[in-house]
Coordinates of C-alpha atoms in Angstrom, one line a residue:
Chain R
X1 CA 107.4 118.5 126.3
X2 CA 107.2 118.6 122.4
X3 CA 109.1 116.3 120.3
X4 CA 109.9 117.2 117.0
X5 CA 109.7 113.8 115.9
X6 CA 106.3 113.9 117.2
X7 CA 105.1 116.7 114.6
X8 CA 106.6 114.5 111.6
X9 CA 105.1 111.6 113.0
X10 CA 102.0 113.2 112.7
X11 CA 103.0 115.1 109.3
X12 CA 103.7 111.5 107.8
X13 CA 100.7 110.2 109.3
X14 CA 98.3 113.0 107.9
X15 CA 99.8 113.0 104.6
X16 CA 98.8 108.5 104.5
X17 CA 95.8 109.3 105.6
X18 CA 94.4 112.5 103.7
X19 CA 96.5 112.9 100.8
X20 CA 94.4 114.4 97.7
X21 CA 93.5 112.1 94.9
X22 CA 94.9 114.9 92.8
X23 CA 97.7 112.6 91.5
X24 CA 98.8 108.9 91.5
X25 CA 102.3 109.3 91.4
X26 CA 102.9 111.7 94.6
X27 CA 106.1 112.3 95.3
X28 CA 108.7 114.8 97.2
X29 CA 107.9 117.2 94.4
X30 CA 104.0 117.6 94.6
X31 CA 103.8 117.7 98.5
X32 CA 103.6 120.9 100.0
X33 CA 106.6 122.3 102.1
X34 CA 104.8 121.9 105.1
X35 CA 104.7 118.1 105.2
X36 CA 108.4 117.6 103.5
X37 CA 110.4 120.4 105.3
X38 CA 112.4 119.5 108.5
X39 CA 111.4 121.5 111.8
X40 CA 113.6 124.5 112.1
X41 CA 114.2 126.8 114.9
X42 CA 114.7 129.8 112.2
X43 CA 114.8 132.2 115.5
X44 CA 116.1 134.7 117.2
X45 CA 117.8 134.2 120.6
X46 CA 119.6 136.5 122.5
X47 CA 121.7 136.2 126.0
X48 CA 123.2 139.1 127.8
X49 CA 125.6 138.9 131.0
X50 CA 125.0 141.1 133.7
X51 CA 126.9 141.0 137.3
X52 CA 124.9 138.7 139.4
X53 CA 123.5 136.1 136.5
X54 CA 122.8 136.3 133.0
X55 CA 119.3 137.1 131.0
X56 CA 118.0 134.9 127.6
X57 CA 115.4 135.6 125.4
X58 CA 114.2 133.8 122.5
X59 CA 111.4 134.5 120.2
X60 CA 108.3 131.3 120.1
X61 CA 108.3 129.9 116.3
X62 CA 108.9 126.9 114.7
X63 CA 108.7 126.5 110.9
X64 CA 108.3 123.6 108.6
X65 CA 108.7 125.6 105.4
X66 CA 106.7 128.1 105.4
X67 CA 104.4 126.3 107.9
X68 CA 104.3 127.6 111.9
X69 CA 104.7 124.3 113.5
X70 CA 104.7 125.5 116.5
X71 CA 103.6 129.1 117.3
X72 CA 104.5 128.6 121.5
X73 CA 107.5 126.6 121.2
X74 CA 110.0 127.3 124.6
X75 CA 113.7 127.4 123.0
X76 CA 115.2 128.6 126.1
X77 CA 116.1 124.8 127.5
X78 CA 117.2 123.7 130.8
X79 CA 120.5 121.6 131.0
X80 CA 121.5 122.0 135.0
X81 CA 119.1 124.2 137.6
X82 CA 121.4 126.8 137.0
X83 CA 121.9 126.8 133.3
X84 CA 119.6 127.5 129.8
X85 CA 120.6 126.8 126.5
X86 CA 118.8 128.5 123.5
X87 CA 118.6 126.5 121.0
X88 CA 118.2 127.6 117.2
X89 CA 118.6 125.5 113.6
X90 CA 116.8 122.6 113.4
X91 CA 114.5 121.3 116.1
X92 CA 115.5 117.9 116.1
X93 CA 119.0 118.6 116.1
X94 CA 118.7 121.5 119.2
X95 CA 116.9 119.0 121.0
X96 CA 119.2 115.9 120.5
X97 CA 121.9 117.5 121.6
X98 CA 120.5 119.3 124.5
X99 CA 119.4 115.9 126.0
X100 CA 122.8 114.6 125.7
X101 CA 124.4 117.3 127.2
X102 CA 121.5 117.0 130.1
X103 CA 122.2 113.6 130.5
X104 CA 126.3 114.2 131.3
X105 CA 125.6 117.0 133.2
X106 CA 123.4 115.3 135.5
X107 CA 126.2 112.7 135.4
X108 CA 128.9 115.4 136.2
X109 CA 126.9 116.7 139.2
X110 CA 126.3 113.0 140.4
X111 CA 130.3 112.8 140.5
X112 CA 131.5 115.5 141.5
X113 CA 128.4 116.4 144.1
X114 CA 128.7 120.2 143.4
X115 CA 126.8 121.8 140.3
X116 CA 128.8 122.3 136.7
X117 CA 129.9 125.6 135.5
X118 CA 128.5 127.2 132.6
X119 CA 132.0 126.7 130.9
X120 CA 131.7 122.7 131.7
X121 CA 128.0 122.8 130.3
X122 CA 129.6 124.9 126.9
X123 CA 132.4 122.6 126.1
X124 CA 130.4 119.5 126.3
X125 CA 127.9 121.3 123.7
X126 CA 130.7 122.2 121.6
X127 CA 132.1 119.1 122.2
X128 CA 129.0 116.9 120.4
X129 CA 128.3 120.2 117.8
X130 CA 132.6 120.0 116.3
X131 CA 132.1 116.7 116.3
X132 CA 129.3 116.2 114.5
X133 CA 129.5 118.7 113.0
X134 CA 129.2 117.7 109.4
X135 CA 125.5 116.3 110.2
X136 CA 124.4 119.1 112.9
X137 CA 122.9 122.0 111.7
X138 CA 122.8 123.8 115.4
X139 CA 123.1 127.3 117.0
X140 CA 123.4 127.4 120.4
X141 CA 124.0 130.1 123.3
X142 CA 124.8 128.6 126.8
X143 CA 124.3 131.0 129.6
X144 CA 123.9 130.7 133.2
X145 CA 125.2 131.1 136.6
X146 CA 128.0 129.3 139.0
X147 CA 129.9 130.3 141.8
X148 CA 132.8 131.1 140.6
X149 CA 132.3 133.2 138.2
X150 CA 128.9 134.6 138.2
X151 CA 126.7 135.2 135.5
X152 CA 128.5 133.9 132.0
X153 CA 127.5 133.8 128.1
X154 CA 128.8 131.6 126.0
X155 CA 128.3 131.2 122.0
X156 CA 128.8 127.7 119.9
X157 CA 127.4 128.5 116.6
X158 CA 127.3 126.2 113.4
X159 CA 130.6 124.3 113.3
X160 CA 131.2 124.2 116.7
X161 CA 133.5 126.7 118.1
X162 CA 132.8 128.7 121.1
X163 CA 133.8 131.6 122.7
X164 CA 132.5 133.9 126.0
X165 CA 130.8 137.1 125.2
X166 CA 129.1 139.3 127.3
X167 CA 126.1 139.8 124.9
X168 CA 125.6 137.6 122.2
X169 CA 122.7 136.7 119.6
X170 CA 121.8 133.9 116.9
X171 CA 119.5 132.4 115.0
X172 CA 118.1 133.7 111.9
X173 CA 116.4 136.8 113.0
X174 CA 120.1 138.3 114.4
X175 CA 121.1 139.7 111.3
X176 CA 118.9 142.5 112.0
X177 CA 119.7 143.1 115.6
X178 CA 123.9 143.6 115.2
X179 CA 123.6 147.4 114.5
X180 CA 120.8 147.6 117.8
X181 CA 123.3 145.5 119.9
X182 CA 126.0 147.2 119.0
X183 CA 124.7 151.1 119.7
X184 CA 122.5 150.0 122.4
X185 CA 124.8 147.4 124.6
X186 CA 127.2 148.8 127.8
X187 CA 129.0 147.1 129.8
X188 CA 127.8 147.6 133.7
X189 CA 124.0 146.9 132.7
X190 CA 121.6 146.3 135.7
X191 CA 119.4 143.3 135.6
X192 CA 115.9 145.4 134.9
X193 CA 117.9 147.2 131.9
X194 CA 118.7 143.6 130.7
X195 CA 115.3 142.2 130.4
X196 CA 114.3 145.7 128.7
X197 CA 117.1 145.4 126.2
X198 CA 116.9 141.6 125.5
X199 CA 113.0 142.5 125.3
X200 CA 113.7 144.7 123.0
X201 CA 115.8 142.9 120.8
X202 CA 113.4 140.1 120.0
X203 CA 110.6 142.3 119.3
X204 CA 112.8 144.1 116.7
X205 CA 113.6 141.2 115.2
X206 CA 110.4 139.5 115.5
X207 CA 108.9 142.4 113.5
X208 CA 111.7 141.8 110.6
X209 CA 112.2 138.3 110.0
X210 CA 109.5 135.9 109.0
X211 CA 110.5 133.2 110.7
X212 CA 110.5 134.4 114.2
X213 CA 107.4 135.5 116.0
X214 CA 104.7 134.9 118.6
X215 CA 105.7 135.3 122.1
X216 CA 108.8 137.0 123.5
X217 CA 110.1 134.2 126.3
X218 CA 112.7 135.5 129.0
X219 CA 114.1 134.4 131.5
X220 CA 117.1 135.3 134.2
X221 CA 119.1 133.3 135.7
X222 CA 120.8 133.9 139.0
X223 CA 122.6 132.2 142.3
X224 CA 119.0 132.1 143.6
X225 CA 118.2 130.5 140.2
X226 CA 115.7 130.5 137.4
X227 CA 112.7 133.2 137.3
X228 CA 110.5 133.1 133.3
X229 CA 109.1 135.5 132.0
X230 CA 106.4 135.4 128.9
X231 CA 105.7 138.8 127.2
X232 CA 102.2 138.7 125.2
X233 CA 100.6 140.7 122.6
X234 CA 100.5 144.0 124.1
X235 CA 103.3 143.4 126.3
X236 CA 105.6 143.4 123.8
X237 CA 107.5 146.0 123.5
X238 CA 106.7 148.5 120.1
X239 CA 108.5 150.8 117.7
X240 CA 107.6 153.1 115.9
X241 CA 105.2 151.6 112.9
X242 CA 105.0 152.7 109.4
X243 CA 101.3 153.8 108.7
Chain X
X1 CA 131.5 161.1 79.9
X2 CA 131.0 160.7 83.3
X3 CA 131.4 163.3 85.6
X4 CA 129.8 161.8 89.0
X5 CA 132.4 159.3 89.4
X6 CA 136.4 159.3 90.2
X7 CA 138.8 158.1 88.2
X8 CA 138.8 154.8 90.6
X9 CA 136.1 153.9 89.0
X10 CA 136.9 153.5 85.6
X11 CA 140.0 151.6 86.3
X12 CA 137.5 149.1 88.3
X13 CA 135.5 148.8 84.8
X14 CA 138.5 148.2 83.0
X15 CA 139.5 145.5 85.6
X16 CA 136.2 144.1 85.0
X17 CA 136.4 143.8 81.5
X18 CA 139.8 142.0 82.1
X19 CA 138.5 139.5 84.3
X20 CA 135.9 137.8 81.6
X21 CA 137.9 134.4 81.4
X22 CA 135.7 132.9 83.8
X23 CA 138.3 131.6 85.9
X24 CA 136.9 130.3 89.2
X25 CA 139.6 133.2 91.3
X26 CA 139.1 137.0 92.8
X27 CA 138.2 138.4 89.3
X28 CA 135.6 135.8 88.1
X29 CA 133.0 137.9 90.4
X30 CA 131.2 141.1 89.1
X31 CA 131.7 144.1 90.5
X32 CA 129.1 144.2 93.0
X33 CA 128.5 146.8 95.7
X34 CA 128.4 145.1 98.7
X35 CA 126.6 148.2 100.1
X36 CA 124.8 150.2 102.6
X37 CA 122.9 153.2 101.8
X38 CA 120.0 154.9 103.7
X39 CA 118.0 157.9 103.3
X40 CA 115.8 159.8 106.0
X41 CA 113.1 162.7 105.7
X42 CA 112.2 165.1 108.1
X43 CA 110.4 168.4 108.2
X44 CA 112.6 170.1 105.7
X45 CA 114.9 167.8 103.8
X46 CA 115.9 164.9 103.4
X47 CA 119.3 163.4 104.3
X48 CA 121.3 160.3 102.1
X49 CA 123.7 158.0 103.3
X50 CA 126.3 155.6 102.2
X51 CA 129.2 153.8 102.8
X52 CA 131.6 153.8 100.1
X53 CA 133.4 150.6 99.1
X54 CA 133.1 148.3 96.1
X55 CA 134.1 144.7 96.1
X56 CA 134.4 141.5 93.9
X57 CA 132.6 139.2 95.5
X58 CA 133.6 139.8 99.3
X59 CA 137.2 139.3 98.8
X60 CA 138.9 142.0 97.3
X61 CA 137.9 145.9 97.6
X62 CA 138.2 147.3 94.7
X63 CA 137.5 150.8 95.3
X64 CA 137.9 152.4 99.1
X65 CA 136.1 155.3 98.0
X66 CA 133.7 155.6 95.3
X67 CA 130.6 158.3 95.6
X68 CA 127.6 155.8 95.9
X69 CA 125.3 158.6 96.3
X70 CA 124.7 160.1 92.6
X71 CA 123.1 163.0 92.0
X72 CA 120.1 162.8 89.3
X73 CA 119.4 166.6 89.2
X74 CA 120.1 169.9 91.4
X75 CA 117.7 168.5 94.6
X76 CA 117.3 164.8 94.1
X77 CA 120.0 162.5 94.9
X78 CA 119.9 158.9 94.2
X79 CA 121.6 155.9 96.2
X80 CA 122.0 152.4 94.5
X81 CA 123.3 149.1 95.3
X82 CA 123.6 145.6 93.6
X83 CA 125.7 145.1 90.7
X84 CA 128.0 148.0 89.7
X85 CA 127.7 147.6 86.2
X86 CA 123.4 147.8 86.7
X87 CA 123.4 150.5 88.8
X88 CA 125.3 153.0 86.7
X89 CA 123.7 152.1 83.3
X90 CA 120.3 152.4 85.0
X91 CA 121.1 156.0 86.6
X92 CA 122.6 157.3 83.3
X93 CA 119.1 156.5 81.7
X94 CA 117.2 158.0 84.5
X95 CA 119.5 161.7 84.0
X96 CA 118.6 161.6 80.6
X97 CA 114.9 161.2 81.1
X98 CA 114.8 163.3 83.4
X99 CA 116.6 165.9 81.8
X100 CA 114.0 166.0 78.8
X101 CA 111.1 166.1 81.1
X102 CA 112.4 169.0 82.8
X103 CA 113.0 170.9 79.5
X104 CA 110.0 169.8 78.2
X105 CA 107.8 171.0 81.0
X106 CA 110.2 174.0 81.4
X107 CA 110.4 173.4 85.7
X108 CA 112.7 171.6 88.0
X109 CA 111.3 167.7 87.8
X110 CA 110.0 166.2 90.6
X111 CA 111.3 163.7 93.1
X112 CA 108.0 161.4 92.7
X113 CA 108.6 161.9 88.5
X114 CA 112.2 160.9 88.9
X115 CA 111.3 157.8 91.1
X116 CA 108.8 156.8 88.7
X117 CA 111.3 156.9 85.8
X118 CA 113.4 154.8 87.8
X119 CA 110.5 152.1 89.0
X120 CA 109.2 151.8 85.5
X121 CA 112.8 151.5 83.7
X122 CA 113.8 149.1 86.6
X123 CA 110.5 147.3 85.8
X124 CA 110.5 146.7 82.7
X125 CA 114.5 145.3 82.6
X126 CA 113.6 143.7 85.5
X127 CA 114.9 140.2 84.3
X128 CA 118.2 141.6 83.3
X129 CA 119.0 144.1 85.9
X130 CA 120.0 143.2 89.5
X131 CA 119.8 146.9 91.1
X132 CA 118.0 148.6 93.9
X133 CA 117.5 152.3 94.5
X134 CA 116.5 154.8 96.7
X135 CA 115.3 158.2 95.8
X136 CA 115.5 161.3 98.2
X137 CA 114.9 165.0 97.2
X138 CA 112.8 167.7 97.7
X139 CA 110.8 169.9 95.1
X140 CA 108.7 173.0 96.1
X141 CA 105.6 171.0 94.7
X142 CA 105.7 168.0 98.0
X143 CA 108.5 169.0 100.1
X144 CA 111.2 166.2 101.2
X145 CA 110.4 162.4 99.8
X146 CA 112.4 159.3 100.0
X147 CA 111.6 156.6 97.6
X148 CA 112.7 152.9 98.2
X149 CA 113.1 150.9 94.5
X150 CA 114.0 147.2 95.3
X151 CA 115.1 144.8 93.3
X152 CA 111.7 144.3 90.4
X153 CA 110.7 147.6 90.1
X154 CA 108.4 148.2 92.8
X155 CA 108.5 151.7 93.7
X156 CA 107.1 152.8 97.7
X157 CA 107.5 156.2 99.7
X158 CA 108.9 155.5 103.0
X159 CA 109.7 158.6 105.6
X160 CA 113.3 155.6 106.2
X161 CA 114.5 153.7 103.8
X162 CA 117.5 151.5 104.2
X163 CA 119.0 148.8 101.3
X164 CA 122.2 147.3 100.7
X165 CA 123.9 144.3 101.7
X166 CA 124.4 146.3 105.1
X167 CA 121.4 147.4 105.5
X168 CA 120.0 144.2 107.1
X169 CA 122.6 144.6 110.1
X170 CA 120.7 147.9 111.3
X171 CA 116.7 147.0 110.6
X172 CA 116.7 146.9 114.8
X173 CA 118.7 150.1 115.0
X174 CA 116.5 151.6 112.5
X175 CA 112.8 150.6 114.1
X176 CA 114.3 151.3 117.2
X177 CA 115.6 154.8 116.8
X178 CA 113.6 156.2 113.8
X179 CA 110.7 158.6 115.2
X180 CA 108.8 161.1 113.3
X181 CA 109.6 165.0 113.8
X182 CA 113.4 164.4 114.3
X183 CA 115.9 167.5 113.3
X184 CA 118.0 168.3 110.4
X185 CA 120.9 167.5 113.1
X186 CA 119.0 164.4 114.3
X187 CA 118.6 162.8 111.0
X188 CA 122.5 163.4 110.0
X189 CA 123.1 162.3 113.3
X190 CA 121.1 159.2 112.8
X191 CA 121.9 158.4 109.1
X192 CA 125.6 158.2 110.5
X193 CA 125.1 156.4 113.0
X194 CA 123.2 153.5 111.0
X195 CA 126.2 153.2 107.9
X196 CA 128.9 153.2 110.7
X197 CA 127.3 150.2 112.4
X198 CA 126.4 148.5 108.8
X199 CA 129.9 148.8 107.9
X200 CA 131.6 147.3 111.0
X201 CA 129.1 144.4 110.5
X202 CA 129.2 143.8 106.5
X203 CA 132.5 143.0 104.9
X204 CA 130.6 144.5 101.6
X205 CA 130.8 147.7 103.3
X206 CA 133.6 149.8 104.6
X207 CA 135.6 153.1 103.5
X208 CA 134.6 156.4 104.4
X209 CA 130.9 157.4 105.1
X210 CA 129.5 160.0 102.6
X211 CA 126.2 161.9 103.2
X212 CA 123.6 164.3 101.4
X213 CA 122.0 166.6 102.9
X214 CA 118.9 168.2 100.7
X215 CA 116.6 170.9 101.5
X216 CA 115.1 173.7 99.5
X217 CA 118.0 176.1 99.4
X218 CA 121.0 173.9 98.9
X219 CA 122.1 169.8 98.2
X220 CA 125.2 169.8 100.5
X221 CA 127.9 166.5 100.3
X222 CA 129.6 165.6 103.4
X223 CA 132.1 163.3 104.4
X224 CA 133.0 161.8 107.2
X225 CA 136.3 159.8 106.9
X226 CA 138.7 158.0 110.0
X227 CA 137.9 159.3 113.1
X228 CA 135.2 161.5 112.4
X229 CA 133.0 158.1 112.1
X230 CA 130.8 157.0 115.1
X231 CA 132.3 154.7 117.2
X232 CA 130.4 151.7 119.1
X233 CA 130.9 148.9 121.4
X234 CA 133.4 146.7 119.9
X235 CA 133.5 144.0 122.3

């Protein structure tokens, strides 16, 4: 598993070791981005309900300016067997938080002996996002299954509300995929017509927004529980390509 | 005296004029269009779109229905978004020029000349002016062309071009739906389709949705107001 704190470990370390004699006094202002920005998840995730479970997509980048970080990262995180978070904003914030929320989950399930529901796993992650809300810069979509109400989508963007939708999006590379969702999304969608359309909608926005791109990961959750998906290269779905 | 534009719109550049104290409320902001516009070409023609609200600064409308889409000469239309007061002291340069070209060469100008006008103008104000443009017409000389003008001057033929604060809202739709050979029906159709879904996603756009429709024989203006707009999943 990747730590952002590892990458700026290593940034910091790097930048000790091999910084240019170029200038004596180097400071926040002469470094490039890449070793001064903080990790961000600029992104584009997407979660759709269906009847029977729910399906998340996220794109694979993770920036440091206008340096890739991390051109594989896996945004789509597990909390419970049965539920995925997809994390966007910065790295180190997703990730805090999502351990946390793992960590009273498991807690939950050791109590209660039965799993959480997706609406349990969504409060406590807007819980610790109002909360801290003035030092969190995090956009998260909680989706999963339970058995009472089946396949469920929940959004807690920056700020820390949250509210159920049956599709929703985030993450940087969303802006561009509102009018798609909005023409292209039915209610009563089959669980191969989700993957195409969540498929779809990350390769759209991959091609539009520089800071999302490499690998389209899915994945669909269910009562028999999690299956991944990776769409490479070819595999990803393409549009029609201006010359 | 300008003929393209309502009487709406000179009271909003009066307003404008007003509101120079630099008071930190709903008039400190310029008139900006908050915008969508979109042009498509196809075999024959080419087909503009926009929404048709102005705002000040997201937080008041001040015009519900102002004709975005201005018309530089008999078969080339022009769309334009960014700040109000840009956009119409740029276009009224770009009819004159064009004007004189056409009088001088004694033909209908071209799109391509007209977009060049516009590129180089927008080019060399390009410090002062915060205005983008796109260009659709035809001429008997290269058919239907759309040309896309962002902010700076560059000029670019696209066969889709789509700008405005909207117009980031349906860059999906727009990869997703576009395909080459489409129908004169298909592209109004599909130019519709993208403002209505730009305008129930940008508060900078709203109103009613106006359209151009260009080919050889005839520049036709449409409107599509209340009902007649597509409708989509509202959730």
């Amino acid at each position: 598993r990747v730590h952002g704190d590892c990458y700026s470990n290593m940034a910091t370390m790097t930048s000790k070791m091999f910084l240019p004699a170029i200038s004596a006094e180097a400071n926040e202002f002469s470094k490039p981005d890449w070793l001064t920005e903080e990790l961000s998840t600029g992104t584009t995730i997407a979660a759709i309900e269906f009847d029977g479970g729910v399906v998340i997509g996220a794109d694979s980048r993770t920036t440091s300016g206008s340096y890739i970080a991390n051109r594989v990262t896996d945004k789509l995180t597990k909390v419970t067997d049965y539920i995925y978070c997809c994390r966007s904003g910065s790295a180190a914030d997703t990730q805090a938080v999502a351990d946390i929320v793992n960590y009273h989950l498991n807690f939950y399930k050791m109590e209660h002996g039965d799993e959480p529901s997706v609406r349990t796993a969504a409060s406590t992650f807007r819980n610790l996002c109002y909360n801290n809300r003035d030092s969190l810069s995090a956009g998260i979509l909680v989706a999963g299954w339970d058995k009472r109400n089946g396949g469920q989508v929940y959004t807690v963007p920056l700020g820390g509300m949250w509210t159920r939708m049956p599709v929703a999006i985030g993450g940087s590379g969303s802006s561009y995929l509102y009018g798609y969702v909005d023409a292209n999304y039915k209610p009563g969608m089959k669980k191969d017509e989700c993957l195409k359309f969540i498929a779809n909608a990350i390769s759209l926005a991959i091609n539009r927004d520089g800071s999302s791109g490499g690998v389209v990961r899915l994945a669909c959750i269910t009562k028999d529980g999690v299956e991944r998906f990776v769409l490479t290269g070819d595999q990803i779905p393409k549009f029609y390509e201006d010359s | 005296m300008p003929t393209e534009f309502t009487s709406l719109d000179d009271l909003s550049i009066g307003l404008n004029e007003l509101s120079e104290s630099g008071e930190k409320d709903l008039f400190y902001s310029p008139v900006s269009d908050g915008t969508t516009i979109i042009a498509v070409q196809y075999d024959q023609g080419v087909i503009l779109g926009a929404d048709s609200q102005t705002s000040r600064g997201r937080q008041l409308v001040s015009t519900k229905t102002r004709f975005k889409l201005a018309r530089l000469h008999e078969r080339i239309f022009c769309g334009t978004s960014g700040r109000c007061a840009d956009s119409k002291a740029v276009l009224e340069v770009i009819k004159n020029r064009l004007h004189l070209k056409g009088i001088i060469e004694d033909s209908a100008p071209r799109v391509r000349v007209a977009a060049h006008i516009a590129s180089k103008l927008c080019y060399e104000h390009r410090n002062n002016l915060e205005t983008s443009l796109i260009i659709g017409g035809w001429d008997p000389v290269e058919g239907p062309q759309v040309y896309a003008i962002p902010i700076g001057g560059m000029m670019t033929q696209l066969p889709v071009a789509a700008g405005g604060s909207g117009s980031t809202y349906i860059y999906g739709y727009i990869d997703s739906m576009y395909k080459p050979g489409m129908s004169r029906e298909e592209c109004i159709r599909f130019v519709s389709n993208c403002v209505s879904l730009a305008m129930s996603r940008d508060s900078g756009s709203g109103g009613v949705i106006r359209l151009v429709a260009i080919d050889k024989d005839e520049a036709n203006r449409m409107v599509l107001a209340g009902d007649e707009i597509p409708k989509f999943y509202q959730g």
